[in-house]
């Protein structure tokens, strides 16, 4: 085998080796020689990412590339508008549902619990005044109040978390209520035997009720009322993020249509007009629906909820005054104030002043509970029971004055008949005041439910409609830009 050195057209020259059979092939050790003056080979190859970036830059310098970018941005803005709207509307609809179905009912339950406890305490004092022969209806009323309180506590325990403030108040009430009922039963047992110690047990039970149970019930009521206010604020807050997204989408669509008009002299682009119409419809629906929701929920919270709070306060003051009136005869001067006045009689006068003002006749004062309730009632159906409550309260004050006059003269039996007897006693006036206030509360509850339901209904379908309109708008934007792109093919 011989080796020759000759130029080769493939390798550009180099040694060759004679193959068996007479053929010649280039040697594997041959290396192409660089031509004099040629550039050296590149150090490394470009990545696919760098090539893609260059292609995008090149495409962005052309009108089709710009149109594709504009279409993508428009579709993204419209979809973002729909997504943010659906999110914020769903959030506010949930808060409105809590107002109507959770916060306000729990607030009403807390008020009913307070009233049941106060009424049970008042009824226990009335039964004690009757002596060993306690009327059956008085005993039944006391048992019904305790049953109502127990049911409400069970319901509250299932609707609140034990770790939050409301749950702690409910736990306190569950712990204290059996102790109170035990004291009342001890007072009754001693009273049936004619033991004076029964009055001391009754007063001690009343102190536990006023010093522990009623404050816990009031704290739970305040907690639920605060939650109602927070849910109302969340339901009526303006969806600023959604409004900003809608304004951005409409602004971009308007700019795109103006750009198309300046370049093509065509007034309308059907796809972009469709996208703009979808965004305008959604924005108007959002503003209109939210305005209606704010109006309904504002009426429920600003009018009916405030009236309910004042009426519940009035019922509480009424029950407290009745309890003080009964305990005045039970204690018979055993407990005095700092200025040596009967403690419970002073409490009765204070309650009457809170209810209707310092006068003993005429309409309720403007700053009193009944005066405020009358001013907040915005229809005759709501004012009528409040006026009836004021009239019966004045009659109660007159009858109470007669009972006090008899007691001051030493005629205890006559005073007792004036309070719990059958001939025009103060018990009748108290029951009529409480019944009138109960009617007023029921009326305001109905108005609250109606207004809150109307406000909640304004959000109906808005979240789903936002998603549908966003899809339509995005499709319109893409098709509108696609129509322009087709002109370059």
Short mmCIF file of C-alpha atoms in Angstrom, two decimals:
data_model
loop_
_atom_site.label_atom_id
_atom_site.label_comp_id
_atom_site.label_asym_id
_atom_site.label_seq_id
_atom_site.Cartn_x
_atom_site.Cartn_y
_atom_site.Cartn_z
CA UNK A 1 0.00 0.00 0.00
CA UNK A 2 1.37 3.33 -1.07
CA UNK A 3 0.70 6.79 0.19
CA UNK A 4 0.29 9.75 -2.12
CA UNK A 5 -0.16 13.37 -1.38
CA UNK A 6 -2.46 15.13 -3.80
CA UNK A 7 -5.22 17.66 -3.68
CA UNK A 8 -8.67 16.30 -3.06
CA UNK A 9 -11.85 18.18 -4.06
CA UNK A 10 -13.64 17.15 -0.84
CA UNK A 11 -10.94 17.76 1.72
CA UNK A 12 -9.16 20.56 -0.03
CA UNK A 13 -5.93 18.58 -0.04
CA UNK A 14 -4.12 16.22 2.25
CA UNK A 15 -2.68 12.77 2.36
CA UNK A 16 -4.58 9.90 0.85
CA UNK A 17 -4.18 6.20 1.36
CA UNK A 18 -4.41 3.63 -1.33
CA UNK A 19 -7.13 1.15 -0.48
CA UNK A 20 -7.06 -2.50 -1.32
CA UNK A 21 -8.18 -3.05 -4.85
CA UNK A 22 -6.56 0.08 -6.17
CA UNK A 23 -8.90 2.78 -4.72
CA UNK A 24 -7.80 5.84 -2.78
CA UNK A 25 -9.48 7.42 0.27
CA UNK A 26 -8.48 10.44 2.35
CA UNK A 27 -6.51 9.66 5.43
CA UNK A 28 -8.43 9.92 8.77
CA UNK A 29 -5.64 12.02 10.07
CA UNK A 30 -6.21 14.76 7.55
CA UNK A 31 -7.47 18.10 8.96
CA UNK A 32 -8.89 20.86 6.80
CA UNK A 33 -6.61 23.82 6.68
CA UNK A 34 -7.95 27.31 7.32
CA UNK A 35 -7.63 29.62 4.43
CA UNK A 36 -5.34 32.57 4.88
CA UNK A 37 -7.29 35.69 5.97
CA UNK A 38 -10.55 33.83 6.96
CA UNK A 39 -12.40 34.63 10.28
CA UNK A 40 -12.10 32.15 13.16
CA UNK A 41 -15.17 29.95 13.92
CA UNK A 42 -17.64 31.26 16.58
CA UNK A 43 -16.92 30.39 20.20
CA UNK A 44 -20.50 29.07 20.93
CA UNK A 45 -23.96 28.64 19.36
CA UNK A 46 -26.98 30.94 20.09
CA UNK A 47 -29.78 29.60 22.29
CA UNK A 48 -33.38 29.10 21.15
CA UNK A 49 -34.51 31.73 23.65
CA UNK A 50 -32.23 34.38 22.12
CA UNK A 51 -33.46 33.46 18.65
CA UNK A 52 -37.06 33.74 19.81
CA UNK A 53 -36.45 37.15 21.35
CA UNK A 54 -34.91 38.35 18.10
CA UNK A 55 -37.87 37.06 16.16
CA UNK A 56 -40.31 38.83 18.50
CA UNK A 57 -38.39 42.06 18.15
CA UNK A 58 -38.44 41.73 14.44
CA UNK A 59 -42.16 40.95 14.42
CA UNK A 60 -42.92 43.89 16.71
CA UNK A 61 -41.49 46.21 14.09
CA UNK A 62 -44.18 45.09 11.65
CA UNK A 63 -47.86 46.03 11.69
CA UNK A 64 -49.10 42.42 11.96
CA UNK A 65 -46.87 41.90 14.97
CA UNK A 66 -48.16 45.04 16.62
CA UNK A 67 -51.76 43.96 15.98
CA UNK A 68 -51.16 40.58 17.58
CA UNK A 69 -49.71 42.23 20.69
CA UNK A 70 -52.63 44.67 20.85
CA UNK A 71 -55.15 41.85 20.56
CA UNK A 72 -53.49 39.87 23.35
CA UNK A 73 -53.42 42.90 25.67
CA UNK A 74 -57.07 43.77 24.96
CA UNK A 75 -58.25 40.22 25.60
CA UNK A 76 -56.23 40.07 28.82
CA UNK A 77 -57.66 43.37 30.12
CA UNK A 78 -61.24 42.34 29.36
CA UNK A 79 -60.80 38.96 31.04
CA UNK A 80 -59.16 40.65 34.02
CA UNK A 81 -62.13 43.00 34.31
CA UNK A 82 -64.55 40.08 34.36
CA UNK A 83 -62.49 38.05 36.84
CA UNK A 84 -62.05 40.91 39.31
CA UNK A 85 -65.75 41.79 39.03
CA UNK A 86 -66.82 38.20 39.69
CA UNK A 87 -64.48 37.98 42.68
CA UNK A 88 -65.57 41.26 44.31
CA UNK A 89 -69.26 40.73 43.62
CA UNK A 90 -69.11 37.22 45.09
CA UNK A 91 -67.39 38.60 48.17
CA UNK A 92 -70.05 41.29 48.67
CA UNK A 93 -72.90 38.90 47.94
CA UNK A 94 -71.55 36.59 50.65
CA UNK A 95 -71.44 39.47 53.13
CA UNK A 96 -75.01 40.44 52.20
CA UNK A 97 -76.08 36.85 52.76
CA UNK A 98 -74.44 36.92 56.20
CA UNK A 99 -76.33 40.13 57.03
CA UNK A 100 -79.68 38.58 56.16
CA UNK A 101 -79.14 35.01 57.35
CA UNK A 102 -76.52 35.10 60.08
CA UNK A 103 -75.55 38.40 61.68
CA UNK A 104 -78.98 39.94 62.14
CA UNK A 105 -80.69 36.70 63.26
CA UNK A 106 -77.92 36.13 65.82
CA UNK A 107 -78.26 39.72 67.01
CA UNK A 108 -82.01 39.17 67.39
CA UNK A 109 -81.36 35.92 69.28
CA UNK A 110 -79.02 37.73 71.65
CA UNK A 111 -81.68 40.37 72.30
CA UNK A 112 -84.28 37.65 72.91
CA UNK A 113 -81.93 35.90 75.30
CA UNK A 114 -81.43 39.09 77.28
CA UNK A 115 -85.19 39.69 77.38
CA UNK A 116 -85.89 36.08 78.44
CA UNK A 117 -83.40 36.26 81.29
CA UNK A 118 -84.69 39.63 82.48
CA UNK A 119 -88.30 38.48 82.22
CA UNK A 120 -87.51 35.30 84.14
CA UNK A 121 -86.00 37.38 86.93
CA UNK A 122 -88.99 39.73 86.96
CA UNK A 123 -91.47 36.84 86.92
CA UNK A 124 -89.65 35.09 89.76
CA UNK A 125 -90.01 38.24 91.87
CA UNK A 126 -93.72 38.46 91.02
CA UNK A 127 -94.24 34.85 92.03
CA UNK A 128 -92.36 35.45 95.27
CA UNK A 129 -94.67 38.35 96.12
CA UNK A 130 -97.66 36.02 95.76
CA UNK A 131 -96.30 33.98 98.66
CA UNK A 132 -96.64 30.23 98.93
CA UNK A 133 -99.67 30.20 96.64
CA UNK A 134 -97.79 31.17 93.48
CA UNK A 135 -100.13 31.52 90.47
CA UNK A 136 -99.83 28.77 87.90
CA UNK A 137 -99.48 31.22 85.00
CA UNK A 138 -96.58 32.94 86.77
CA UNK A 139 -94.78 29.64 87.22
CA UNK A 140 -95.45 28.72 83.58
CA UNK A 141 -94.12 32.05 82.37
CA UNK A 142 -90.94 31.63 84.37
CA UNK A 143 -90.44 28.12 82.99
CA UNK A 144 -91.08 29.33 79.44
CA UNK A 145 -88.48 32.09 79.84
CA UNK A 146 -85.88 29.62 81.04
CA UNK A 147 -86.71 27.20 78.21
CA UNK A 148 -86.36 30.00 75.67
CA UNK A 149 -83.03 31.07 77.16
CA UNK A 150 -81.73 27.48 77.11
CA UNK A 151 -82.78 26.95 73.50
CA UNK A 152 -81.13 30.19 72.42
CA UNK A 153 -77.92 29.25 74.19
CA UNK A 154 -77.86 25.88 72.44
CA UNK A 155 -78.43 27.60 69.10
CA UNK A 156 -75.75 30.17 69.86
CA UNK A 157 -73.25 27.47 70.80
CA UNK A 158 -73.74 25.89 67.38
CA UNK A 159 -73.45 29.22 65.51
CA UNK A 160 -70.42 30.75 67.20
CA UNK A 161 -66.83 29.71 67.82
CA UNK A 162 -65.86 29.15 71.42
CA UNK A 163 -62.57 30.96 70.85
CA UNK A 164 -64.06 34.31 69.83
CA UNK A 165 -65.72 36.89 72.08
CA UNK A 166 -69.27 35.73 71.34
CA UNK A 167 -68.37 32.12 72.15
CA UNK A 168 -66.84 33.09 75.48
CA UNK A 169 -69.96 35.01 76.47
CA UNK A 170 -72.16 32.05 75.57
CA UNK A 171 -69.94 29.75 77.64
CA UNK A 172 -70.25 32.11 80.61
CA UNK A 173 -74.04 32.13 80.33
CA UNK A 174 -74.18 28.34 80.16
CA UNK A 175 -72.14 28.16 83.35
CA UNK A 176 -74.06 30.79 85.32
CA UNK A 177 -77.66 30.00 84.41
CA UNK A 178 -77.91 26.76 86.48
CA UNK A 179 -76.56 28.60 89.53
CA UNK A 180 -79.20 31.30 89.17
CA UNK A 181 -82.04 28.81 88.86
CA UNK A 182 -80.76 27.01 91.96
CA UNK A 183 -80.92 30.24 93.98
CA UNK A 184 -84.46 30.93 92.77
CA UNK A 185 -85.64 27.46 93.76
CA UNK A 186 -84.07 27.88 97.21
CA UNK A 187 -85.84 31.23 97.61
CA UNK A 188 -89.17 29.65 96.62
CA UNK A 189 -88.73 26.74 99.01
CA UNK A 190 -88.01 29.10 101.91
CA UNK A 191 -90.90 31.36 100.92
CA UNK A 192 -93.37 28.47 100.92
CA UNK A 193 -92.28 27.68 104.46
CA UNK A 194 -92.63 31.30 105.53
CA UNK A 195 -88.91 31.73 106.19
CA UNK A 196 -87.58 35.30 105.85
CA UNK A 197 -84.40 33.89 104.38
CA UNK A 198 -86.25 33.39 101.09
CA UNK A 199 -86.20 37.14 100.43
CA UNK A 200 -82.44 37.23 100.91
CA UNK A 201 -81.97 34.37 98.45
CA UNK A 202 -84.20 36.15 95.94
CA UNK A 203 -82.24 39.39 96.25
CA UNK A 204 -78.97 37.49 95.91
CA UNK A 205 -80.27 35.73 92.79
CA UNK A 206 -81.30 39.12 91.39
CA UNK A 207 -77.81 40.48 92.07
CA UNK A 208 -76.29 37.52 90.21
CA UNK A 209 -78.67 38.10 87.33
CA UNK A 210 -77.90 41.81 87.09
CA UNK A 211 -74.23 41.55 87.91
CA UNK A 212 -73.23 38.49 85.85
CA UNK A 213 -75.84 36.96 83.55
CA UNK A 214 -77.34 40.09 82.05
CA UNK A 215 -73.92 41.72 81.46
CA UNK A 216 -72.77 38.54 79.67
CA UNK A 217 -75.96 38.51 77.60
CA UNK A 218 -75.49 42.20 76.82
CA UNK A 219 -71.87 41.58 75.79
CA UNK A 220 -73.00 38.81 73.44
CA UNK A 221 -75.65 41.13 71.99
CA UNK A 222 -73.06 43.88 71.46
CA UNK A 223 -70.68 41.39 69.83
CA UNK A 224 -73.31 40.16 67.38
CA UNK A 225 -74.43 43.72 66.66
CA UNK A 226 -70.82 44.63 65.89
CA UNK A 227 -70.56 41.65 63.56
CA UNK A 228 -73.73 42.83 61.82
CA UNK A 229 -72.16 46.25 61.30
CA UNK A 230 -68.97 44.67 59.91
CA UNK A 231 -70.92 42.45 57.49
CA UNK A 232 -72.96 45.43 56.34
CA UNK A 233 -69.80 47.45 55.72
CA UNK A 234 -68.27 44.58 53.73
CA UNK A 235 -71.44 44.14 51.65
CA UNK A 236 -71.76 47.83 50.77
CA UNK A 237 -68.08 48.66 50.11
CA UNK A 238 -67.52 49.94 46.58
CA UNK A 239 -65.63 47.48 44.31
CA UNK A 240 -62.86 49.91 43.43
CA UNK A 241 -60.57 47.25 41.93
CA UNK A 242 -63.31 46.13 39.56
CA UNK A 243 -64.17 49.69 38.57
CA UNK A 244 -60.49 50.44 37.88
CA UNK A 245 -60.14 47.28 35.77
CA UNK A 246 -63.26 48.23 33.81
CA UNK A 247 -61.97 51.74 33.17
CA UNK A 248 -58.63 50.35 32.00
CA UNK A 249 -60.32 47.87 29.63
CA UNK A 250 -62.59 50.54 28.15
CA UNK A 251 -59.70 52.95 27.76
CA UNK A 252 -57.59 50.37 25.92
CA UNK A 253 -60.50 49.42 23.65
CA UNK A 254 -61.15 53.05 22.83
CA UNK A 255 -57.48 53.62 21.99
CA UNK A 256 -57.41 50.51 19.77
CA UNK A 257 -60.48 51.61 17.83
CA UNK A 258 -59.08 55.11 17.32
CA UNK A 259 -55.81 53.61 16.11
CA UNK A 260 -57.69 51.39 13.68
CA UNK A 261 -59.66 54.37 12.40
CA UNK A 262 -56.55 56.47 11.83
CA UNK A 263 -54.86 53.69 9.84
CA UNK A 264 -57.81 52.34 7.84
CA UNK A 265 -60.27 55.24 7.84
CA UNK A 266 -62.95 52.76 8.94
CA UNK A 267 -65.23 54.13 11.61
CA UNK A 268 -66.21 50.84 13.27
CA UNK A 269 -64.53 47.52 13.88
CA UNK A 270 -67.28 45.05 14.68
CA UNK A 271 -65.19 42.91 16.98
CA UNK A 272 -63.87 45.85 18.98
CA UNK A 273 -67.35 47.38 19.14
CA UNK A 274 -68.67 44.09 20.51
CA UNK A 275 -65.93 43.99 23.15
CA UNK A 276 -66.60 47.61 24.11
CA UNK A 277 -70.35 46.98 24.37
CA UNK A 278 -69.78 43.96 26.62
CA UNK A 279 -67.53 46.00 28.92
CA UNK A 280 -69.97 48.91 29.05
CA UNK A 281 -72.88 46.58 29.87
CA UNK A 282 -70.87 44.91 32.62
CA UNK A 283 -69.73 48.23 34.07
CA UNK A 284 -73.27 49.67 34.08
CA UNK A 285 -74.61 46.44 35.60
CA UNK A 286 -71.92 46.54 38.26
CA UNK A 287 -72.57 50.16 39.23
CA UNK A 288 -76.36 49.82 39.07
CA UNK A 289 -76.51 46.53 40.96
CA UNK A 290 -74.15 47.74 43.63
CA UNK A 291 -76.09 50.97 44.03
CA UNK A 292 -79.34 49.04 44.49
CA UNK A 293 -77.66 46.71 46.97
CA UNK A 294 -76.29 49.65 48.96
CA UNK A 295 -79.74 51.24 49.00
CA UNK A 296 -81.50 48.11 50.24
CA UNK A 297 -78.86 47.15 52.79
CA UNK A 298 -78.53 50.78 53.88
CA UNK A 299 -82.24 50.97 54.54
CA UNK A 300 -82.13 47.70 56.45
CA UNK A 301 -79.15 48.69 58.56
CA UNK A 302 -79.68 52.44 58.82
CA UNK A 303 -83.40 52.38 59.60
CA UNK A 304 -84.69 48.98 60.68
CA UNK A 305 -81.55 47.81 62.51
CA UNK A 306 -81.28 51.09 64.43
CA UNK A 307 -84.98 50.91 65.31
CA UNK A 308 -84.57 47.33 66.46
CA UNK A 309 -81.66 48.27 68.69
CA UNK A 310 -83.61 51.10 70.31
CA UNK A 311 -86.73 48.96 70.73
CA UNK A 312 -84.72 46.15 72.29
CA UNK A 313 -83.20 48.67 74.70
CA UNK A 314 -86.70 49.86 75.56
CA UNK A 315 -87.88 46.32 76.27
CA UNK A 316 -84.87 45.74 78.49
CA UNK A 317 -85.53 48.97 80.42
CA UNK A 318 -89.17 47.95 80.79
CA UNK A 319 -88.27 44.56 82.25
CA UNK A 320 -85.71 46.10 84.57
CA UNK A 321 -88.24 48.65 85.82
CA UNK A 322 -90.78 45.92 86.47
CA UNK A 323 -88.20 43.89 88.37
CA UNK A 324 -87.28 46.90 90.50
CA UNK A 325 -90.96 47.53 91.22
CA UNK A 326 -91.42 43.97 92.47
CA UNK A 327 -88.21 43.95 94.48
CA UNK A 328 -89.20 47.19 96.18
CA UNK A 329 -91.96 45.23 97.92
CA UNK A 330 -89.77 42.16 98.45
CA UNK A 331 -86.88 44.05 100.06
CA UNK A 332 -89.11 46.56 101.95
CA UNK A 333 -86.30 49.04 102.41
CA UNK A 334 -83.58 46.48 103.17
CA UNK A 335 -81.30 47.91 100.50
CA UNK A 336 -80.63 51.65 100.25
CA UNK A 337 -78.69 53.93 97.95
CA UNK A 338 -75.89 56.23 99.08
CA UNK A 339 -78.38 59.03 99.80
CA UNK A 340 -80.59 56.69 101.87
CA UNK A 341 -83.28 56.10 99.25
CA UNK A 342 -84.83 52.75 98.46
CA UNK A 343 -82.45 51.13 95.98
CA UNK A 344 -85.10 49.43 93.87
CA UNK A 345 -87.49 52.40 93.81
CA UNK A 346 -84.62 54.58 92.62
CA UNK A 347 -83.94 52.00 89.90
CA UNK A 348 -87.60 52.10 88.86
CA UNK A 349 -87.57 55.88 88.49
CA UNK A 350 -84.32 55.73 86.55
CA UNK A 351 -85.80 53.15 84.19
CA UNK A 352 -88.89 55.26 83.58
CA UNK A 353 -86.70 58.27 82.82
CA UNK A 354 -84.69 56.24 80.31
CA UNK A 355 -87.89 54.99 78.70
CA UNK A 356 -89.92 58.20 78.34
CA UNK A 357 -88.10 61.08 80.03
CA UNK A 358 -88.49 62.77 83.39
CA UNK A 359 -92.19 63.65 83.02
CA UNK A 360 -94.98 61.37 84.22
CA UNK A 361 -97.50 62.30 81.53
CA UNK A 362 -97.65 63.39 77.90
CA UNK A 363 -95.55 62.16 74.99
CA UNK A 364 -92.13 60.60 75.42
CA UNK A 365 -89.15 62.95 75.52
CA UNK A 366 -87.11 63.23 72.34
CA UNK A 367 -83.95 61.80 73.89
CA UNK A 368 -85.64 58.85 75.60
CA UNK A 369 -85.78 55.31 74.25
CA UNK A 370 -89.45 55.47 73.23
CA UNK A 371 -89.05 58.99 71.84
CA UNK A 372 -86.13 57.83 69.69
CA UNK A 373 -88.02 54.74 68.55
CA UNK A 374 -90.96 56.91 67.51
CA UNK A 375 -88.65 59.20 65.53
CA UNK A 376 -86.94 56.26 63.77
CA UNK A 377 -90.20 54.60 62.73
CA UNK A 378 -90.72 55.63 59.10
CA UNK A 379 -94.30 54.44 58.62
CA UNK A 380 -97.55 54.55 60.55
CA UNK A 381 -97.53 50.80 61.14
CA UNK A 382 -94.28 51.24 63.03
CA UNK A 383 -95.32 54.35 64.95
CA UNK A 384 -98.65 53.02 66.21
CA UNK A 385 -97.30 50.33 68.60
CA UNK A 386 -94.74 52.79 69.98
CA UNK A 387 -97.46 55.35 70.72
CA UNK A 388 -99.46 52.59 72.41
CA UNK A 389 -96.45 51.69 74.51
CA UNK A 390 -96.06 55.33 75.61
CA UNK A 391 -99.74 55.57 76.60
CA UNK A 392 -99.57 52.36 78.64
CA UNK A 393 -96.31 53.47 80.24
CA UNK A 394 -97.96 56.66 81.52
CA UNK A 395 -100.80 54.57 82.94
CA UNK A 396 -98.21 52.32 84.59
CA UNK A 397 -96.60 55.34 86.23
CA UNK A 398 -99.96 56.50 87.63
CA UNK A 399 -100.75 53.08 89.06
CA UNK A 400 -97.26 52.78 90.49
CA UNK A 401 -97.67 56.11 92.25
CA UNK A 402 -100.84 54.78 93.90
CA UNK A 403 -99.07 51.62 95.03
CA UNK A 404 -96.18 53.65 96.49
CA UNK A 405 -98.60 55.93 98.30
CA UNK A 406 -100.26 52.92 99.92
CA UNK A 407 -96.93 51.42 100.90
CA UNK A 408 -95.68 54.71 102.36
CA UNK A 409 -98.81 54.80 104.57
CA UNK A 410 -97.96 51.35 105.88
CA UNK A 411 -100.70 49.54 103.94
CA UNK A 412 -98.49 46.81 102.45
CA UNK A 413 -101.41 44.59 101.40
CA UNK A 414 -102.99 47.43 99.44
CA UNK A 415 -99.67 48.18 97.77
CA UNK A 416 -99.28 44.50 96.92
CA UNK A 417 -102.74 44.41 95.32
CA UNK A 418 -101.84 47.49 93.27
CA UNK A 419 -98.80 45.69 91.90
CA UNK A 420 -99.84 42.05 91.38
CA UNK A 421 -103.56 42.03 92.20
CA UNK A 422 -106.59 41.88 89.91
CA UNK A 423 -108.01 45.42 90.22
CA UNK A 424 -106.05 47.57 87.75
CA UNK A 425 -102.59 46.45 88.94
CA UNK A 426 -99.32 47.68 87.49
CA UNK A 427 -98.82 44.14 86.18
CA UNK A 428 -101.43 44.82 83.49
CA UNK A 429 -99.74 48.03 82.40
CA UNK A 430 -96.38 46.32 82.23
CA UNK A 431 -97.78 43.48 80.12
CA UNK A 432 -99.40 45.97 77.71
CA UNK A 433 -96.22 47.99 77.34
CA UNK A 434 -94.23 44.82 76.66
CA UNK A 435 -96.83 43.60 74.14
CA UNK A 436 -96.77 46.92 72.28
CA UNK A 437 -92.99 46.88 72.11
CA UNK A 438 -93.07 43.26 70.93
CA UNK A 439 -95.37 44.29 68.06
CA UNK A 440 -93.03 47.14 67.15
CA UNK A 441 -90.03 44.79 67.14
CA UNK A 442 -91.87 42.30 64.91
CA UNK A 443 -92.75 45.07 62.45
CA UNK A 444 -89.16 46.30 62.23
CA UNK A 445 -87.91 42.73 61.85
CA UNK A 446 -90.16 42.26 58.81
CA UNK A 447 -88.97 45.53 57.30
CA UNK A 448 -85.35 44.55 57.87
CA UNK A 449 -85.81 41.20 56.15
CA UNK A 450 -87.53 42.82 53.18
CA UNK A 451 -84.90 45.55 52.74
CA UNK A 452 -81.98 43.18 53.26
CA UNK A 453 -83.51 40.68 50.84
CA UNK A 454 -83.89 43.38 48.19
CA UNK A 455 -80.30 44.49 48.66
CA UNK A 456 -79.02 40.94 48.52
CA UNK A 457 -81.07 40.24 45.39
CA UNK A 458 -79.36 43.09 43.54
CA UNK A 459 -76.19 40.96 43.42
CA UNK A 460 -78.04 38.02 41.88
CA UNK A 461 -76.52 36.77 38.63
CA UNK A 462 -73.92 39.53 38.53
CA UNK A 463 -70.91 37.29 39.12
CA UNK A 464 -71.94 34.77 36.45
CA UNK A 465 -72.88 37.60 34.09
CA UNK A 466 -69.45 39.17 34.59
CA UNK A 467 -67.74 35.96 33.51
CA UNK A 468 -69.99 35.54 30.46
CA UNK A 469 -69.61 39.15 29.31
CA UNK A 470 -65.84 38.98 29.83
CA UNK A 471 -65.62 35.93 27.56
CA UNK A 472 -67.76 37.65 24.92
CA UNK A 473 -65.68 40.82 25.17
CA UNK A 474 -62.35 38.99 24.91
CA UNK A 475 -63.58 36.99 21.92
CA UNK A 476 -64.78 40.19 20.25
CA UNK A 477 -61.40 41.84 20.77
CA UNK A 478 -59.53 38.87 19.32
CA UNK A 479 -61.87 38.61 16.33
CA UNK A 480 -61.67 42.35 15.71
CA UNK A 481 -57.90 42.30 15.63
CA UNK A 482 -57.99 39.11 13.58
CA UNK A 483 -60.06 40.91 10.96
CA UNK A 484 -57.31 43.48 10.60
CA UNK A 485 -54.65 40.77 10.44
CA UNK A 486 -56.45 39.06 7.57
CA UNK A 487 -55.77 42.12 5.43
CA UNK A 488 -52.03 41.36 5.51
CA UNK A 489 -52.30 37.81 4.22
#
